[in-house]
Amino acid sequence: MSKGKLQKFAEMETFPNVFQYPFAVLKEEGFSLKGRWHADYFHNDNPITLELGCGKGEYTVGLARQYPNRNFIGIDIKGARMYTGAKQAVDEGLTNVAFLRTHIEFVEHFFAADEVEQLWLTFSDPQMKNPRKRLTSTFFLNRYRHFLVDRGQIHVKTDSFFLYTYTRLMAEHNYLPVPMQTDDLYASALPVPPIQTYYEKQWLSRGITIKYLCLELPQQGELTESGAEIPLDDYRSYHRNKRSSKDTAQ
């Protein structure tokens, strides 16, 4: 591990807005803020929104700035990236934002029933070869039910037509309400927060449209995979495995 990463990790240990819990610790000790986020961390009753796979935390911090009467928690396993948003939030004195370093597969261990109102999935890896790892698969949707309010909203913002289509078909197959959707966000008039991350701007500069979908997740009812065949994305995306032979070094 580089000296720079070690310094970031050491500094993050001092941040009051960062919680780092390896599964071994979680299994042994549990998580003290589960069911207590409002009372013991945010000190208010404002609704909580999670960003899963928050990366550098740009979107989490942007949402916290834009909606001071809501609480936001960015979740990712990459601590060196998370450092950027966590430090920015500390420097700006944002008290409605926190960061949780853990694997998303363990997310239900950190929140109690009905503790979270919304989720944001911003530019998640579409996992075209592994349905179980897609963040809108039944594997994850069933986990979200442990802590989302009934009909809690899941916002999906993506460059991937594959992930957008998969999520839309999952919603149709399972009769999940979809109040908003578009395959070209910036050509629509949907009321989506005007926050663009560094990589989103890169995709836009390459002429890739941004897709957006908001679905509601009821707490009851069996969820199953749609099984539909979906065309694969025909380009390579930043920080993801190769999708095609198309050159992206332009």
PDB file of C-alpha atoms in Angstrom:
ATOM      1  CA  MET A   1       0.000   0.000   0.000  1.00  0.00           C
ATOM      2  CA  SER A   2       1.360   3.438  -0.937  1.00  0.00           C
ATOM      3  CA  LYS A   3       2.412   5.971   1.656  1.00  0.00           C
ATOM      4  CA  GLY A   4      -0.322   8.334   0.444  1.00  0.00           C
ATOM      5  CA  LYS A   5      -3.062   5.765   1.044  1.00  0.00           C
ATOM      6  CA  LEU A   6      -1.710   4.964   4.492  1.00  0.00           C
ATOM      7  CA  GLN A   7      -1.788   8.664   5.366  1.00  0.00           C
ATOM      8  CA  LYS A   8      -5.370   8.960   4.150  1.00  0.00           C
ATOM      9  CA  PHE A   9      -6.457   5.924   6.149  1.00  0.00           C
ATOM     10  CA  ALA A  10      -4.763   7.288   9.250  1.00  0.00           C
ATOM     11  CA  GLU A  11      -6.445  10.668   8.838  1.00  0.00           C
ATOM     12  CA  MET A  12      -9.824   9.062   8.195  1.00  0.00           C
ATOM     13  CA  GLU A  13      -9.576   7.369  11.583  1.00  0.00           C
ATOM     14  CA  THR A  14      -9.869  10.858  13.093  1.00  0.00           C
ATOM     15  CA  PHE A  15     -12.886  11.946  11.020  1.00  0.00           C
ATOM     16  CA  PRO A  16     -16.093  12.060  13.086  1.00  0.00           C
ATOM     17  CA  ASN A  17     -18.184  11.360   9.964  1.00  0.00           C
ATOM     18  CA  VAL A  18     -16.483   8.094   8.915  1.00  0.00           C
ATOM     19  CA  PHE A  19     -17.316   4.612  10.200  1.00  0.00           C
ATOM     20  CA  GLN A  20     -15.105   1.687   9.150  1.00  0.00           C
ATOM     21  CA  TYR A  21     -16.333  -1.800  10.001  1.00  0.00           C
ATOM     22  CA  PRO A  22     -14.716  -4.965   8.601  1.00  0.00           C
ATOM     23  CA  PHE A  23     -17.129  -7.888   8.633  1.00  0.00           C
ATOM     24  CA  ALA A  24     -15.113  -9.682  11.324  1.00  0.00           C
ATOM     25  CA  VAL A  25     -15.676  -6.774  13.700  1.00  0.00           C
ATOM     26  CA  LEU A  26     -19.298  -6.419  12.654  1.00  0.00           C
ATOM     27  CA  LYS A  27     -19.986 -10.113  13.287  1.00  0.00           C
ATOM     28  CA  GLU A  28     -18.299 -10.040  16.678  1.00  0.00           C
ATOM     29  CA  GLU A  29     -19.542  -6.723  18.038  1.00  0.00           C
ATOM     30  CA  GLY A  30     -22.442  -5.610  15.862  1.00  0.00           C
ATOM     31  CA  PHE A  31     -22.922  -1.955  14.934  1.00  0.00           C
ATOM     32  CA  SER A  32     -23.920   0.411  17.711  1.00  0.00           C
ATOM     33  CA  LEU A  33     -25.614   2.967  15.441  1.00  0.00           C
ATOM     34  CA  LYS A  34     -28.016   0.437  13.908  1.00  0.00           C
ATOM     35  CA  GLY A  35     -31.442   1.869  14.683  1.00  0.00           C
ATOM     36  CA  ARG A  36     -29.750   4.856  16.354  1.00  0.00           C
ATOM     37  CA  TRP A  37     -28.531   6.971  13.420  1.00  0.00           C
ATOM     38  CA  HIS A  38     -31.090   9.715  14.064  1.00  0.00           C
ATOM     39  CA  ALA A  39     -30.622   9.895  17.810  1.00  0.00           C
ATOM     40  CA  ASP A  40     -26.898   9.285  18.198  1.00  0.00           C
ATOM     41  CA  TYR A  41     -25.296  10.667  15.046  1.00  0.00           C
ATOM     42  CA  PHE A  42     -27.484  13.120  13.122  1.00  0.00           C
ATOM     43  CA  HIS A  43     -29.355  14.343  16.245  1.00  0.00           C
ATOM     44  CA  ASN A  44     -32.512  15.009  14.228  1.00  0.00           C
ATOM     45  CA  ASP A  45     -35.465  13.126  12.723  1.00  0.00           C
ATOM     46  CA  ASN A  46     -34.786  14.094   9.116  1.00  0.00           C
ATOM     47  CA  PRO A  47     -35.096  11.283   6.549  1.00  0.00           C
ATOM     48  CA  ILE A  48     -31.986   9.274   5.693  1.00  0.00           C
ATOM     49  CA  THR A  49     -30.761   8.613   2.149  1.00  0.00           C
ATOM     50  CA  LEU A  50     -27.952   6.178   1.309  1.00  0.00           C
ATOM     51  CA  GLU A  51     -25.649   6.315  -1.708  1.00  0.00           C
ATOM     52  CA  LEU A  52     -24.356   2.821  -2.403  1.00  0.00           C
ATOM     53  CA  GLY A  53     -20.972   2.689  -4.128  1.00  0.00           C
ATOM     54  CA  CYS A  54     -20.300   6.355  -3.399  1.00  0.00           C
ATOM     55  CA  GLY A  55     -16.700   6.389  -4.686  1.00  0.00           C
ATOM     56  CA  LYS A  56     -15.164   9.762  -3.854  1.00  0.00           C
ATOM     57  CA  GLY A  57     -18.394  10.906  -2.269  1.00  0.00           C
ATOM     58  CA  GLU A  58     -19.076  13.688  -4.752  1.00  0.00           C
ATOM     59  CA  TYR A  59     -22.761  12.848  -5.054  1.00  0.00           C
ATOM     60  CA  THR A  60     -23.242  12.250  -1.327  1.00  0.00           C
ATOM     61  CA  VAL A  61     -21.695  15.610  -0.450  1.00  0.00           C
ATOM     62  CA  GLY A  62     -23.571  17.329  -3.286  1.00  0.00           C
ATOM     63  CA  LEU A  63     -26.888  16.009  -2.006  1.00  0.00           C
ATOM     64  CA  ALA A  64     -26.033  17.041   1.562  1.00  0.00           C
ATOM     65  CA  ARG A  65     -25.325  20.580   0.395  1.00  0.00           C
ATOM     66  CA  GLN A  66     -28.493  20.790  -1.676  1.00  0.00           C
ATOM     67  CA  TYR A  67     -30.839  19.270   0.914  1.00  0.00           C
ATOM     68  CA  PRO A  68     -29.815  20.449   4.404  1.00  0.00           C
ATOM     69  CA  ASN A  69     -33.052  19.074   5.870  1.00  0.00           C
ATOM     70  CA  ARG A  70     -32.181  15.511   4.882  1.00  0.00           C
ATOM     71  CA  ASN A  71     -29.412  13.169   6.062  1.00  0.00           C
ATOM     72  CA  PHE A  72     -27.043  11.346   3.691  1.00  0.00           C
ATOM     73  CA  ILE A  73     -24.697   8.386   4.115  1.00  0.00           C
ATOM     74  CA  GLY A  74     -22.216   7.345   1.429  1.00  0.00           C
ATOM     75  CA  ILE A  75     -21.199   3.678   1.441  1.00  0.00           C
ATOM     76  CA  ASP A  76     -18.197   2.138  -0.290  1.00  0.00           C
ATOM     77  CA  ILE A  77     -15.340  -0.254   0.436  1.00  0.00           C
ATOM     78  CA  LYS A  78     -12.672   1.938  -1.201  1.00  0.00           C
ATOM     79  CA  GLY A  79     -11.380   4.050   1.657  1.00  0.00           C
ATOM     80  CA  ALA A  80      -8.813   5.991  -0.352  1.00  0.00           C
ATOM     81  CA  ARG A  81     -11.593   7.290  -2.609  1.00  0.00           C
ATOM     82  CA  MET A  82     -14.043   7.936   0.212  1.00  0.00           C
ATOM     83  CA  TYR A  83     -11.429  10.131   1.903  1.00  0.00           C
ATOM     84  CA  THR A  84     -12.085  12.920  -0.620  1.00  0.00           C
ATOM     85  CA  GLY A  85     -15.761  13.366   0.191  1.00  0.00           C
ATOM     86  CA  ALA A  86     -15.349  12.719   3.908  1.00  0.00           C
ATOM     87  CA  LYS A  87     -12.668  15.397   4.244  1.00  0.00           C
ATOM     88  CA  GLN A  88     -14.670  17.841   2.165  1.00  0.00           C
ATOM     89  CA  ALA A  89     -17.690  17.342   4.420  1.00  0.00           C
ATOM     90  CA  VAL A  90     -15.562  17.866   7.525  1.00  0.00           C
ATOM     91  CA  ASP A  91     -13.919  20.988   6.088  1.00  0.00           C
ATOM     92  CA  GLU A  92     -17.311  22.441   5.114  1.00  0.00           C
ATOM     93  CA  GLY A  93     -18.891  21.591   8.459  1.00  0.00           C
ATOM     94  CA  LEU A  94     -21.660  19.504   6.886  1.00  0.00           C
ATOM     95  CA  THR A  95     -23.398  17.773   9.776  1.00  0.00           C
ATOM     96  CA  ASN A  96     -26.000  15.974   7.643  1.00  0.00           C
ATOM     97  CA  VAL A  97     -23.536  13.618   5.944  1.00  0.00           C
ATOM     98  CA  ALA A  98     -21.635  10.496   6.997  1.00  0.00           C
ATOM     99  CA  PHE A  99     -19.588   7.788   5.304  1.00  0.00           C
ATOM    100  CA  LEU A 100     -19.580   4.072   5.968  1.00  0.00           C
ATOM    101  CA  ARG A 101     -16.728   1.915   4.728  1.00  0.00           C
ATOM    102  CA  THR A 102     -17.944  -1.623   4.182  1.00  0.00           C
ATOM    103  CA  HIS A 103     -18.989  -4.058   1.473  1.00  0.00           C
ATOM    104  CA  ILE A 104     -22.476  -3.293   0.157  1.00  0.00           C
ATOM    105  CA  GLU A 105     -23.356  -6.973   0.635  1.00  0.00           C
ATOM    106  CA  PHE A 106     -23.385  -6.288   4.395  1.00  0.00           C
ATOM    107  CA  VAL A 107     -25.473  -3.110   4.277  1.00  0.00           C
ATOM    108  CA  GLU A 108     -28.499  -4.535   6.137  1.00  0.00           C
ATOM    109  CA  HIS A 109     -26.324  -5.042   9.238  1.00  0.00           C
ATOM    110  CA  PHE A 110     -25.937  -1.267   9.682  1.00  0.00           C
ATOM    111  CA  PHE A 111     -29.552  -0.092   9.574  1.00  0.00           C
ATOM    112  CA  ALA A 112     -32.748  -1.083  11.366  1.00  0.00           C
ATOM    113  CA  ALA A 113     -36.204  -1.584   9.881  1.00  0.00           C
ATOM    114  CA  ASP A 114     -37.693   1.586   8.337  1.00  0.00           C
ATOM    115  CA  GLU A 115     -34.556   3.592   9.171  1.00  0.00           C
ATOM    116  CA  VAL A 116     -33.810   4.603   5.557  1.00  0.00           C
ATOM    117  CA  GLU A 117     -36.148   6.401   3.153  1.00  0.00           C
ATOM    118  CA  GLN A 118     -34.221   6.426  -0.131  1.00  0.00           C
ATOM    119  CA  LEU A 119     -31.269   4.882  -1.959  1.00  0.00           C
ATOM    120  CA  TRP A 120     -29.126   6.340  -4.729  1.00  0.00           C
ATOM    121  CA  LEU A 121     -27.201   4.011  -7.042  1.00  0.00           C
ATOM    122  CA  THR A 122     -24.953   6.322  -9.032  1.00  0.00           C
ATOM    123  CA  PHE A 123     -23.042   4.785 -11.928  1.00  0.00           C
ATOM    124  CA  SER A 124     -22.842   1.327 -10.381  1.00  0.00           C
ATOM    125  CA  ASP A 125     -20.900  -1.377 -12.195  1.00  0.00           C
ATOM    126  CA  PRO A 126     -23.555  -3.102 -14.371  1.00  0.00           C
ATOM    127  CA  GLN A 127     -22.032  -6.532 -13.657  1.00  0.00           C
ATOM    128  CA  MET A 128     -23.184  -7.850 -17.013  1.00  0.00           C
ATOM    129  CA  LYS A 129     -21.747 -11.319 -16.377  1.00  0.00           C
ATOM    130  CA  ASN A 130     -22.900 -11.707 -12.774  1.00  0.00           C
ATOM    131  CA  PRO A 131     -26.608 -10.986 -12.083  1.00  0.00           C
ATOM    132  CA  ARG A 132     -26.202 -11.599  -8.350  1.00  0.00           C
ATOM    133  CA  LYS A 133     -23.813  -8.641  -8.049  1.00  0.00           C
ATOM    134  CA  ARG A 134     -26.085  -6.129  -9.792  1.00  0.00           C
ATOM    135  CA  LEU A 135     -27.305  -3.632  -7.208  1.00  0.00           C
ATOM    136  CA  THR A 136     -30.885  -3.920  -8.481  1.00  0.00           C
ATOM    137  CA  SER A 137     -30.948  -7.733  -8.463  1.00  0.00           C
ATOM    138  CA  THR A 138     -33.207  -9.757  -6.171  1.00  0.00           C
ATOM    139  CA  PHE A 139     -30.116 -10.501  -4.048  1.00  0.00           C
ATOM    140  CA  PHE A 140     -29.787  -6.808  -3.171  1.00  0.00           C
ATOM    141  CA  LEU A 141     -33.438  -5.731  -3.342  1.00  0.00           C
ATOM    142  CA  ASN A 142     -34.264  -8.276  -0.633  1.00  0.00           C
ATOM    143  CA  ARG A 143     -31.475  -6.832   1.516  1.00  0.00           C
ATOM    144  CA  TYR A 144     -32.776  -3.285   1.064  1.00  0.00           C
ATOM    145  CA  ARG A 145     -36.151  -4.393   2.404  1.00  0.00           C
ATOM    146  CA  HIS A 146     -34.559  -4.952   5.823  1.00  0.00           C
ATOM    147  CA  PHE A 147     -34.134  -1.198   6.347  1.00  0.00           C
ATOM    148  CA  LEU A 148     -36.053   0.745   3.667  1.00  0.00           C
ATOM    149  CA  VAL A 149     -39.462   2.176   4.507  1.00  0.00           C
ATOM    150  CA  ASP A 150     -42.371   0.595   2.657  1.00  0.00           C
ATOM    151  CA  ARG A 151     -42.280   1.810  -0.964  1.00  0.00           C
ATOM    152  CA  GLY A 152     -38.930   3.450  -0.295  1.00  0.00           C
ATOM    153  CA  GLN A 153     -37.448   4.930  -3.440  1.00  0.00           C
ATOM    154  CA  ILE A 154     -34.392   3.603  -5.258  1.00  0.00           C
ATOM    155  CA  HIS A 155     -32.835   6.104  -7.665  1.00  0.00           C
ATOM    156  CA  VAL A 156     -30.645   4.627 -10.406  1.00  0.00           C
ATOM    157  CA  LYS A 157     -28.445   7.012 -12.378  1.00  0.00           C
ATOM    158  CA  THR A 158     -26.216   5.310 -14.916  1.00  0.00           C
ATOM    159  CA  ASP A 159     -24.301   5.538 -18.168  1.00  0.00           C
ATOM    160  CA  SER A 160     -25.058   1.843 -18.787  1.00  0.00           C
ATOM    161  CA  PHE A 161     -27.974   1.020 -21.074  1.00  0.00           C
ATOM    162  CA  PHE A 162     -27.617  -2.575 -19.901  1.00  0.00           C
ATOM    163  CA  LEU A 163     -28.121  -1.721 -16.210  1.00  0.00           C
ATOM    164  CA  TYR A 164     -30.908   0.730 -16.990  1.00  0.00           C
ATOM    165  CA  THR A 165     -32.760  -1.860 -19.079  1.00  0.00           C
ATOM    166  CA  TYR A 166     -32.169  -4.632 -16.549  1.00  0.00           C
ATOM    167  CA  THR A 167     -33.566  -2.480 -13.723  1.00  0.00           C
ATOM    168  CA  ARG A 168     -36.568  -1.371 -15.783  1.00  0.00           C
ATOM    169  CA  LEU A 169     -37.396  -4.978 -16.687  1.00  0.00           C
ATOM    170  CA  MET A 170     -36.933  -6.071 -13.068  1.00  0.00           C
ATOM    171  CA  ALA A 171     -39.470  -3.434 -12.019  1.00  0.00           C
ATOM    172  CA  GLU A 172     -41.944  -4.505 -14.709  1.00  0.00           C
ATOM    173  CA  HIS A 173     -41.521  -8.208 -13.928  1.00  0.00           C
ATOM    174  CA  ASN A 174     -42.089  -7.698 -10.199  1.00  0.00           C
ATOM    175  CA  TYR A 175     -44.813  -5.012 -10.549  1.00  0.00           C
ATOM    176  CA  LEU A 176     -42.716  -2.410  -8.766  1.00  0.00           C
ATOM    177  CA  PRO A 177     -43.950   1.184  -9.183  1.00  0.00           C
ATOM    178  CA  VAL A 178     -41.710   3.368 -11.378  1.00  0.00           C
ATOM    179  CA  PRO A 179     -42.712   7.031 -10.950  1.00  0.00           C
ATOM    180  CA  MET A 180     -39.877   8.352 -13.137  1.00  0.00           C
ATOM    181  CA  GLN A 181     -37.646   6.987 -15.895  1.00  0.00           C
ATOM    182  CA  THR A 182     -35.777   8.211 -18.953  1.00  0.00           C
ATOM    183  CA  ASP A 183     -33.027   6.955 -21.215  1.00  0.00           C
ATOM    184  CA  ASP A 184     -31.742  10.515 -21.697  1.00  0.00           C
ATOM    185  CA  LEU A 185     -31.834  12.438 -18.440  1.00  0.00           C
ATOM    186  CA  TYR A 186     -30.585  15.774 -19.727  1.00  0.00           C
ATOM    187  CA  ALA A 187     -33.067  15.825 -22.584  1.00  0.00           C
ATOM    188  CA  SER A 188     -35.880  15.317 -20.074  1.00  0.00           C
ATOM    189  CA  ALA A 189     -37.472  17.669 -17.576  1.00  0.00           C
ATOM    190  CA  LEU A 190     -37.366  15.240 -14.648  1.00  0.00           C
ATOM    191  CA  PRO A 191     -36.670  16.870 -11.254  1.00  0.00           C
ATOM    192  CA  VAL A 192     -33.346  15.112 -10.616  1.00  0.00           C
ATOM    193  CA  PRO A 193     -30.694  16.917  -8.509  1.00  0.00           C
ATOM    194  CA  PRO A 194     -28.328  18.814 -10.868  1.00  0.00           C
ATOM    195  CA  ILE A 195     -25.189  17.135  -9.501  1.00  0.00           C
ATOM    196  CA  GLN A 196     -22.597  15.782 -11.925  1.00  0.00           C
ATOM    197  CA  THR A 197     -19.576  13.809 -10.778  1.00  0.00           C
ATOM    198  CA  TYR A 198     -16.200  13.925 -12.530  1.00  0.00           C
ATOM    199  CA  TYR A 199     -16.817  10.656 -14.354  1.00  0.00           C
ATOM    200  CA  GLU A 200     -20.337  11.595 -15.342  1.00  0.00           C
ATOM    201  CA  LYS A 201     -18.923  14.662 -17.087  1.00  0.00           C
ATOM    202  CA  GLN A 202     -16.433  12.429 -18.882  1.00  0.00           C
ATOM    203  CA  TRP A 203     -19.227  10.175 -20.149  1.00  0.00           C
ATOM    204  CA  LEU A 204     -21.255  13.156 -21.296  1.00  0.00           C
ATOM    205  CA  SER A 205     -18.221  14.540 -23.137  1.00  0.00           C
ATOM    206  CA  ARG A 206     -18.024  11.225 -25.023  1.00  0.00           C
ATOM    207  CA  GLY A 207     -21.621  11.605 -26.174  1.00  0.00           C
ATOM    208  CA  ILE A 208     -22.981   8.933 -23.827  1.00  0.00           C
ATOM    209  CA  THR A 209     -26.466   9.735 -22.563  1.00  0.00           C
ATOM    210  CA  ILE A 210     -27.239   9.411 -18.865  1.00  0.00           C
ATOM    211  CA  LYS A 211     -30.103   7.101 -17.956  1.00  0.00           C
ATOM    212  CA  TYR A 212     -32.235   7.520 -14.847  1.00  0.00           C
ATOM    213  CA  LEU A 213     -34.918   5.459 -13.188  1.00  0.00           C
ATOM    214  CA  CYS A 214     -36.720   5.765  -9.867  1.00  0.00           C
ATOM    215  CA  LEU A 215     -38.514   2.703  -8.544  1.00  0.00           C
ATOM    216  CA  GLU A 216     -40.425   2.096  -5.329  1.00  0.00           C
ATOM    217  CA  LEU A 217     -39.798  -1.048  -3.292  1.00  0.00           C
ATOM    218  CA  PRO A 218     -42.759  -2.456  -1.334  1.00  0.00           C
ATOM    219  CA  GLN A 219     -41.801  -4.493   1.720  1.00  0.00           C
ATOM    220  CA  GLN A 220     -44.105  -7.361   0.804  1.00  0.00           C
ATOM    221  CA  GLY A 221     -44.231  -9.730  -2.152  1.00  0.00           C
ATOM    222  CA  GLU A 222     -41.793 -12.235  -3.609  1.00  0.00           C
ATOM    223  CA  LEU A 223     -39.139 -10.844  -5.943  1.00  0.00           C
ATOM    224  CA  THR A 224     -37.825 -12.889  -8.868  1.00  0.00           C
ATOM    225  CA  GLU A 225     -35.396 -12.266 -11.722  1.00  0.00           C
ATOM    226  CA  SER A 226     -36.987 -11.391 -15.056  1.00  0.00           C
ATOM    227  CA  GLY A 227     -34.655 -13.651 -17.046  1.00  0.00           C
ATOM    228  CA  ALA A 228     -34.887 -11.372 -20.084  1.00  0.00           C
ATOM    229  CA  GLU A 229     -32.022 -11.235 -22.586  1.00  0.00           C
ATOM    230  CA  ILE A 230     -30.507  -7.743 -22.607  1.00  0.00           C
ATOM    231  CA  PRO A 231     -28.043  -6.365 -25.192  1.00  0.00           C
ATOM    232  CA  LEU A 232     -24.613  -5.779 -23.669  1.00  0.00           C
ATOM    233  CA  ASP A 233     -23.140  -2.296 -23.498  1.00  0.00           C
ATOM    234  CA  ASP A 234     -20.952  -1.788 -26.562  1.00  0.00           C
ATOM    235  CA  TYR A 235     -18.274   0.403 -24.965  1.00  0.00           C
ATOM    236  CA  ARG A 236     -15.716   0.353 -22.243  1.00  0.00           C
ATOM    237  CA  SER A 237     -16.501   2.450 -19.185  1.00  0.00           C
ATOM    238  CA  TYR A 238     -14.153   4.079 -16.724  1.00  0.00           C
ATOM    239  CA  HIS A 239     -12.726   1.820 -14.002  1.00  0.00           C
ATOM    240  CA  ARG A 240     -14.660  -1.190 -15.241  1.00  0.00           C
ATOM    241  CA  ASN A 241     -13.756  -4.392 -17.027  1.00  0.00           C
ATOM    242  CA  LYS A 242     -13.643  -4.347 -20.803  1.00  0.00           C
ATOM    243  CA  ARG A 243     -17.078  -4.263 -22.411  1.00  0.00           C
ATOM    244  CA  SER A 244     -16.022  -4.229 -26.051  1.00  0.00           C
ATOM    245  CA  SER A 245     -13.061  -3.645 -28.319  1.00  0.00           C
ATOM    246  CA  LYS A 246     -14.095  -0.088 -29.005  1.00  0.00           C
ATOM    247  CA  ASP A 247     -11.228   2.318 -28.251  1.00  0.00           C
ATOM    248  CA  THR A 248     -11.992   4.721 -25.418  1.00  0.00           C
ATOM    249  CA  ALA A 249      -8.701   6.551 -25.300  1.00  0.00           C
ATOM    250  CA  GLN A 250     -10.164   9.452 -27.259  1.00  0.00           C
TER     251      GLN A 250
END
